[in-house]
PDB file of C-alpha atoms in Angstrom:
ATOM      1  CA  LEU A   1       0.000   0.000   0.000  1.00 64.00           C
ATOM      2  CA  ALA A   2       0.985   3.648  -0.300  1.00 68.00           C
ATOM      3  CA  ASP A   3       1.792   3.824   3.427  1.00 70.00           C
ATOM      4  CA  GLY A   4       4.112   0.828   3.207  1.00 73.00           C
ATOM      5  CA  THR A   5       1.672  -1.734   4.613  1.00 77.00           C
ATOM      6  CA  GLU A   6       2.346  -5.194   3.200  1.00 86.00           C
ATOM      7  CA  VAL A   7      -0.725  -6.999   1.879  1.00 85.00           C
ATOM      8  CA  TYR A   8      -1.558 -10.437   0.561  1.00 84.00           C
ATOM      9  CA  GLN A   9      -3.700 -10.843  -2.537  1.00 84.00           C
ATOM     10  CA  LEU A  10      -6.093 -13.777  -2.395  1.00 85.00           C
ATOM     11  CA  GLY A  11      -7.850 -15.111  -5.467  1.00 80.00           C
ATOM     12  CA  ALA A  12      -7.624 -13.943  -9.051  1.00 78.00           C
ATOM     13  CA  ALA A  13      -9.459 -11.309 -11.047  1.00 77.00           C
ATOM     14  CA  PRO A  14     -12.305 -10.572 -10.967  1.00 75.00           C
ATOM     15  CA  SER A  15     -12.662 -12.134  -7.484  1.00 80.00           C
ATOM     16  CA  VAL A  16      -9.761 -10.576  -5.593  1.00 84.00           C
ATOM     17  CA  LEU A  17      -9.474 -10.063  -1.847  1.00 86.00           C
ATOM     18  CA  ARG A  18      -6.538  -8.202  -0.278  1.00 85.00           C
ATOM     19  CA  VAL A  19      -5.647  -8.438   3.417  1.00 89.00           C
ATOM     20  CA  THR A  20      -2.794  -7.106   5.516  1.00 88.00           C
ATOM     21  CA  ALA A  21       0.130  -9.483   6.029  1.00 87.00           C
ATOM     22  CA  ALA A  22       0.541  -8.480   9.677  1.00 85.00           C
ATOM     23  CA  LYS A  23      -1.886  -9.726  12.312  1.00 80.00           C
ATOM     24  CA  PRO A  24      -4.626  -8.978  13.050  1.00 76.00           C
ATOM     25  CA  ASN A  25      -5.169  -9.551   9.317  1.00 80.00           C
ATOM     26  CA  ARG A  26      -7.384  -6.745   8.035  1.00 82.00           C
ATOM     27  CA  VAL A  27      -9.279  -6.625   4.760  1.00 86.00           C
ATOM     28  CA  VAL A  28      -8.064  -3.598   2.802  1.00 86.00           C
ATOM     29  CA  SER A  29     -10.015  -4.157  -0.407  1.00 85.00           C
ATOM     30  CA  PHE A  30     -12.226  -6.679  -2.159  1.00 83.00           C
ATOM     31  CA  ALA A  31     -13.807  -7.132  -5.555  1.00 83.00           C
ATOM     32  CA  PRO A  32     -17.571  -6.414  -5.773  1.00 82.00           C
ATOM     33  CA  ALA A  33     -17.857  -9.716  -7.650  1.00 79.00           C
ATOM     34  CA  LEU A  34     -17.314 -11.492  -4.321  1.00 78.00           C
ATOM     35  CA  LEU A  35     -20.664 -10.126  -3.145  1.00 76.00           C
ATOM     36  CA  ASP A  36     -22.526 -10.675  -6.406  1.00 78.00           C
ATOM     37  CA  PRO A  37     -20.801 -12.546  -9.250  1.00 77.00           C
ATOM     38  CA  GLN A  38     -23.375 -11.330 -11.767  1.00 76.00           C
ATOM     39  CA  ALA A  39     -23.966  -7.671 -10.902  1.00 77.00           C
ATOM     40  CA  GLY A  40     -20.835  -6.987  -8.825  1.00 71.00           C
ATOM     41  CA  PRO A  41     -18.437  -6.080 -11.670  1.00 72.00           C
ATOM     42  CA  LYS A  42     -20.556  -3.101 -12.720  1.00 76.00           C
ATOM     43  CA  TYR A  43     -19.629  -1.399  -9.428  1.00 77.00           C
ATOM     44  CA  GLY A  44     -15.931  -1.347 -10.296  1.00 74.00           C
ATOM     45  CA  ALA A  45     -12.809  -3.426  -9.822  1.00 76.00           C
ATOM     46  CA  GLU A  46     -12.563  -3.196  -6.036  1.00 81.00           C
ATOM     47  CA  PHE A  47     -13.976  -1.607  -2.904  1.00 80.00           C
ATOM     48  CA  GLN A  48     -11.540  -0.017  -0.446  1.00 79.00           C
ATOM     49  CA  VAL A  49     -12.031  -0.804   3.246  1.00 80.00           C
ATOM     50  CA  ASP A  50     -10.795   1.856   5.643  1.00 78.00           C
ATOM     51  CA  PRO A  51      -9.909   0.798   9.214  1.00 75.00           C
ATOM     52  CA  LEU A  52     -12.130   1.921  12.077  1.00 76.00           C
ATOM     53  CA  ALA A  53     -10.635   3.622  15.109  1.00 77.00           C
ATOM     54  CA  GLY A  54     -11.651   5.651  18.129  1.00 80.00           C
ATOM     55  CA  ASP A  55     -15.337   6.514  18.501  1.00 82.00           C
ATOM     56  CA  ALA A  56     -16.276   4.882  15.190  1.00 81.00           C
ATOM     57  CA  LEU A  57     -14.849   1.554  16.382  1.00 81.00           C
ATOM     58  CA  LYS A  58     -16.643   1.825  19.733  1.00 85.00           C
ATOM     59  CA  THR A  59     -19.933   2.618  17.988  1.00 84.00           C
ATOM     60  CA  PHE A  60     -19.526  -0.396  15.716  1.00 83.00           C
ATOM     61  CA  HIS A  61     -18.819  -2.597  18.751  1.00 83.00           C
ATOM     62  CA  THR A  62     -21.974  -1.329  20.472  1.00 85.00           C
ATOM     63  CA  ASP A  63     -24.113  -1.902  17.377  1.00 85.00           C
ATOM     64  CA  LEU A  64     -22.682  -5.388  16.832  1.00 84.00           C
ATOM     65  CA  ASP A  65     -23.253  -6.278  20.475  1.00 82.00           C
ATOM     66  CA  ALA A  66     -26.909  -5.274  20.141  1.00 83.00           C
ATOM     67  CA  ALA A  67     -27.255  -7.288  16.933  1.00 80.00           C
ATOM     68  CA  VAL A  68     -25.806 -10.392  18.598  1.00 75.00           C
ATOM     69  CA  GLY A  69     -28.205  -9.966  21.502  1.00 72.00           C
ATOM     70  CA  ALA A  70     -31.128  -9.858  19.066  1.00 70.00           C
ATOM     71  CA  LEU A  71     -30.192 -13.129  17.368  1.00 67.00           C
ATOM     72  CA  GLY A  72     -32.320 -15.212  19.709  1.00 64.00           C
ATOM     73  CA  SER A  73     -32.374 -18.791  18.452  1.00 66.00           C
ATOM     74  CA  PRO A  74     -31.464 -18.873  14.753  1.00 67.00           C
ATOM     75  CA  PHE A  75     -32.526 -21.898  12.741  1.00 67.00           C
ATOM     76  CA  GLU A  76     -30.018 -24.620  11.869  1.00 70.00           C
ATOM     77  CA  GLY A  77     -29.697 -24.758   8.093  1.00 69.00           C
ATOM     78  CA  LEU A  78     -27.963 -28.157   7.948  1.00 72.00           C
ATOM     79  CA  VAL A  79     -30.805 -30.017   9.649  1.00 82.00           C
ATOM     80  CA  GLN A  80     -34.312 -30.460   8.257  1.00 88.00           C
ATOM     81  CA  ALA A  81     -37.219 -31.090  10.618  1.00 91.00           C
ATOM     82  CA  SER A  82     -40.762 -32.288  10.070  1.00 94.00           C
ATOM     83  CA  ALA A  83     -43.838 -32.474  12.272  1.00 96.00           C
ATOM     84  CA  VAL A  84     -46.834 -34.809  12.177  1.00 96.00           C
ATOM     85  CA  VAL A  85     -50.133 -34.032  13.914  1.00 97.00           C
ATOM     86  CA  THR A  86     -52.084 -36.865  15.544  1.00 95.00           C
ATOM     87  CA  ASN A  87     -54.888 -37.284  18.099  1.00 96.00           C
ATOM     88  CA  ASP A  88     -56.779 -34.156  17.060  1.00 95.00           C
ATOM     89  CA  LYS A  89     -59.335 -33.351  19.757  1.00 96.00           C
ATOM     90  CA  LEU A  90     -61.814 -30.466  19.666  1.00 96.00           C
ATOM     91  CA  ASP A  91     -63.587 -29.218  22.782  1.00 96.00           C
ATOM     92  CA  CYS A  92     -66.205 -26.462  22.466  1.00 93.00           C
ATOM     93  CA  LYS A  93     -67.833 -24.878  25.498  1.00 89.00           C
ATOM     94  CA  ASP A  94     -71.625 -24.612  25.389  1.00 83.00           C
ATOM     95  CA  PHE A  95     -73.103 -21.077  25.367  1.00 84.00           C
ATOM     96  CA  VAL A  96     -69.600 -19.529  25.426  1.00 85.00           C
ATOM     97  CA  GLY A  97     -68.337 -19.862  21.853  1.00 89.00           C
ATOM     98  CA  SER A  98     -64.799 -20.936  22.726  1.00 93.00           C
ATOM     99  CA  CYS A  99     -63.311 -23.997  21.052  1.00 95.00           C
ATOM    100  CA  THR A 100     -59.993 -25.548  22.061  1.00 97.00           C
ATOM    101  CA  THR A 101     -58.067 -27.869  19.763  1.00 97.00           C
ATOM    102  CA  THR A 102     -55.588 -30.224  21.420  1.00 98.00           C
ATOM    103  CA  VAL A 103     -53.178 -32.330  19.363  1.00 98.00           C
ATOM    104  CA  ASP A 104     -50.082 -34.463  19.688  1.00 98.00           C
ATOM    105  CA  VAL A 105     -47.189 -33.324  17.489  1.00 98.00           C
ATOM    106  CA  SER A 106     -44.376 -35.761  16.692  1.00 96.00           C
ATOM    107  CA  THR A 107     -41.062 -34.494  15.343  1.00 94.00           C
ATOM    108  CA  SER A 108     -38.324 -36.034  13.221  1.00 92.00           C
ATOM    109  CA  VAL A 109     -35.100 -34.644  11.754  1.00 89.00           C
ATOM    110  CA  VAL A 110     -32.705 -35.344   8.896  1.00 88.00           C
ATOM    111  CA  GLY A 111     -29.079 -34.245   9.182  1.00 81.00           C
ATOM    112  CA  SER A 112     -26.791 -33.166  12.003  1.00 74.00           C
ATOM    113  CA  PRO A 113     -25.966 -29.698  13.424  1.00 68.00           C
ATOM    114  CA  ALA A 114     -22.691 -28.206  12.188  1.00 63.00           C
ATOM    115  CA  GLY A 115     -21.248 -27.991  15.686  1.00 62.00           C
ATOM    116  CA  GLY A 116     -22.423 -31.452  16.724  1.00 63.00           C
ATOM    117  CA  GLU A 117     -24.532 -30.007  19.530  1.00 67.00           C
ATOM    118  CA  LYS A 118     -27.937 -31.355  20.545  1.00 72.00           C
ATOM    119  CA  SER A 119     -30.780 -30.275  18.278  1.00 76.00           C
ATOM    120  CA  VAL A 120     -33.859 -28.406  19.460  1.00 85.00           C
ATOM    121  CA  VAL A 121     -36.932 -28.601  17.239  1.00 91.00           C
ATOM    122  CA  HIS A 122     -39.130 -25.502  17.237  1.00 92.00           C
ATOM    123  CA  ILE A 123     -42.767 -26.291  16.372  1.00 96.00           C
ATOM    124  CA  ASN A 124     -45.348 -23.818  15.087  1.00 96.00           C
ATOM    125  CA  LEU A 125     -48.954 -25.000  15.292  1.00 98.00           C
ATOM    126  CA  SER A 126     -51.740 -23.259  13.398  1.00 98.00           C
ATOM    127  CA  VAL A 127     -55.366 -24.340  13.752  1.00 97.00           C
ATOM    128  CA  GLU A 128     -58.269 -23.178  11.611  1.00 97.00           C
ATOM    129  CA  VAL A 129     -61.610 -23.753  13.280  1.00 96.00           C
ATOM    130  CA  SER A 130     -64.750 -23.228  11.221  1.00 95.00           C
ATOM    131  CA  ALA A 131     -68.428 -23.408  12.114  1.00 90.00           C
ATOM    132  CA  ASP A 132     -71.617 -23.276  10.073  1.00 85.00           C
ATOM    133  CA  SER A 133     -72.812 -19.658   9.710  1.00 86.00           C
ATOM    134  CA  LEU A 134     -70.105 -18.444  12.126  1.00 90.00           C
ATOM    135  CA  GLY A 135     -67.180 -18.383   9.691  1.00 93.00           C
ATOM    136  CA  ALA A 136     -63.637 -19.402  10.560  1.00 95.00           C
ATOM    137  CA  GLN A 137     -61.174 -18.431  13.263  1.00 95.00           C
ATOM    138  CA  THR A 138     -57.459 -19.223  13.443  1.00 97.00           C
ATOM    139  CA  CYS A 139     -55.211 -19.607  16.451  1.00 97.00           C
ATOM    140  CA  THR A 140     -51.487 -20.269  16.685  1.00 97.00           C
ATOM    141  CA  THR A 141     -49.063 -21.493  19.307  1.00 97.00           C
ATOM    142  CA  ALA A 142     -45.452 -22.656  19.485  1.00 96.00           C
ATOM    143  CA  ALA A 143     -43.353 -25.112  21.459  1.00 95.00           C
ATOM    144  CA  ASP A 144     -39.864 -26.632  21.571  1.00 92.00           C
ATOM    145  CA  ALA A 145     -39.182 -30.353  21.571  1.00 92.00           C
ATOM    146  CA  GLU A 146     -36.377 -32.851  21.167  1.00 89.00           C
ATOM    147  CA  PRO A 147     -36.036 -34.711  17.857  1.00 89.00           C
ATOM    148  CA  TYR A 148     -38.302 -37.770  17.607  1.00 92.00           C
ATOM    149  CA  ALA A 149     -40.323 -36.608  20.603  1.00 94.00           C
ATOM    150  CA  THR A 150     -44.081 -36.112  20.842  1.00 96.00           C
ATOM    151  CA  VAL A 151     -45.506 -33.055  22.589  1.00 97.00           C
ATOM    152  CA  LYS A 152     -49.075 -32.066  23.363  1.00 98.00           C
ATOM    153  CA  MET A 153     -50.124 -28.643  22.073  1.00 98.00           C
ATOM    154  CA  SER A 154     -53.379 -26.718  22.154  1.00 97.00           C
ATOM    155  CA  CYS A 155     -54.851 -23.383  21.174  1.00 96.00           C
ATOM    156  CA  THR A 156     -58.253 -21.756  21.477  1.00 97.00           C
ATOM    157  CA  VAL A 157     -60.530 -19.667  19.274  1.00 96.00           C
ATOM    158  CA  LYS A 158     -63.702 -17.858  20.244  1.00 94.00           C
ATOM    159  CA  PHE A 159     -66.779 -17.268  18.119  1.00 93.00           C
ATOM    160  CA  LYS A 160     -69.451 -14.636  18.608  1.00 90.00           C
ATOM    161  CA  LEU A 161     -72.689 -16.546  19.039  1.00 87.00           C
ATOM    162  CA  PRO A 162     -75.775 -14.804  17.609  1.00 86.00           C
ATOM    163  CA  ASN A 163     -77.929 -17.506  19.180  1.00 82.00           C
ATOM    164  CA  LYS A 164     -76.512 -19.159  22.279  1.00 77.00           C
ATOM    165  CA  THR A 165     -79.114 -21.911  22.253  1.00 79.00           C
ATOM    166  CA  ALA A 166     -78.455 -22.999  18.650  1.00 82.00           C
ATOM    167  CA  SER A 167     -76.300 -25.953  17.604  1.00 86.00           C
ATOM    168  CA  TYR A 168     -73.365 -25.562  15.235  1.00 87.00           C
ATOM    169  CA  GLN A 169     -71.217 -28.057  13.368  1.00 91.00           C
ATOM    170  CA  VAL A 170     -67.584 -27.209  14.073  1.00 93.00           C
ATOM    171  CA  LEU A 171     -64.518 -28.438  12.188  1.00 95.00           C
ATOM    172  CA  SER A 172     -60.881 -28.149  13.233  1.00 96.00           C
ATOM    173  CA  LYS A 173     -57.936 -28.227  10.812  1.00 97.00           C
ATOM    174  CA  PRO A 174     -54.570 -28.252  12.611  1.00 97.00           C
ATOM    175  CA  ASN A 175     -51.272 -27.845  10.772  1.00 97.00           C
ATOM    176  CA  ALA A 176     -47.783 -28.003  12.269  1.00 97.00           C
ATOM    177  CA  THR A 177     -44.420 -26.948  10.863  1.00 96.00           C
ATOM    178  CA  ALA A 178     -41.014 -27.504  12.409  1.00 94.00           C
ATOM    179  CA  GLU A 179     -37.487 -26.161  12.155  1.00 92.00           C
ATOM    180  CA  VAL A 180     -34.309 -26.954  14.032  1.00 89.00           C
ATOM    181  CA  ARG A 181     -32.941 -24.113  16.120  1.00 81.00           C
ATOM    182  CA  ALA A 182     -29.212 -23.712  16.644  1.00 73.00           C
ATOM    183  CA  ALA A 183     -27.925 -23.900  20.204  1.00 67.00           C
ATOM    184  CA  LEU A 184     -26.527 -20.382  20.567  1.00 68.00           C
ATOM    185  CA  ASP A 185     -24.866 -19.067  23.721  1.00 69.00           C
ATOM    186  CA  VAL A 186     -25.332 -15.334  23.146  1.00 73.00           C
ATOM    187  CA  ASN A 187     -23.239 -14.339  26.163  1.00 79.00           C
ATOM    188  CA  ALA A 188     -20.332 -16.486  24.971  1.00 79.00           C
ATOM    189  CA  VAL A 189     -20.499 -14.871  21.531  1.00 78.00           C
ATOM    190  CA  LYS A 190     -20.552 -11.409  23.097  1.00 82.00           C
ATOM    191  CA  GLN A 191     -17.490 -12.283  25.162  1.00 85.00           C
ATOM    192  CA  LYS A 192     -15.583 -13.421  22.067  1.00 84.00           C
ATOM    193  CA  VAL A 193     -16.597 -10.237  20.251  1.00 81.00           C
ATOM    194  CA  ALA A 194     -15.436  -8.127  23.200  1.00 83.00           C
ATOM    195  CA  THR A 195     -12.074  -9.923  23.194  1.00 83.00           C
ATOM    196  CA  GLU A 196     -11.584  -9.258  19.484  1.00 80.00           C
ATOM    197  CA  PHE A 197     -12.498  -5.581  19.834  1.00 78.00           C
ATOM    198  CA  ALA A 198     -10.185  -5.206  22.827  1.00 80.00           C
ATOM    199  CA  GLY A 199      -7.344  -6.260  20.547  1.00 73.00           C
ATOM    200  CA  LEU A 200      -8.373  -3.536  18.116  1.00 71.00           C
ATOM    201  CA  GLY A 201      -8.619  -0.899  20.824  1.00 68.00           C
ATOM    202  CA  GLY A 202     -12.413  -0.615  20.806  1.00 58.00           C
TER     203      GLY A 202
END
């Protein structure tokens, strides 16, 4: 570089990445094609990356810390989960208009988490309950379960009854979806981030 900093060039045109030779290795420039192989080249040959320092570095650390805290439980992309609904039971209260659907949801998974940790299956249950002349109502609920486990879930809808002494035919249609959530220790990630920023002076 112009200031005498030695850099390594990784890759070949048009997908070039340049980083400093000295540690901590810092990206000094990269080709837009690395972000988008199709549209990237129209933005030029490379983007320059200026180092952060002082207040700008501290602000970035604060923003990143907040973003990490908001991650919650991200889904695990290497594992596919499925859910099967059984034992659908519908209980409607006379003269009240409330109907509760209770089901058993069984989970199964294909694949293994990248880190080898234990999988947690997050289940979303949606139930559409319909009644003659009353229309349809939908309720949702969620739960966590281990792979190949069966959990009991329920949710309730409430209809407005124009005639509390009338009889209505009620149907319940439950549907469950599942995804595997990654086991994320947010505090541990924050600690690692803090250690890295301490080395940068932020």
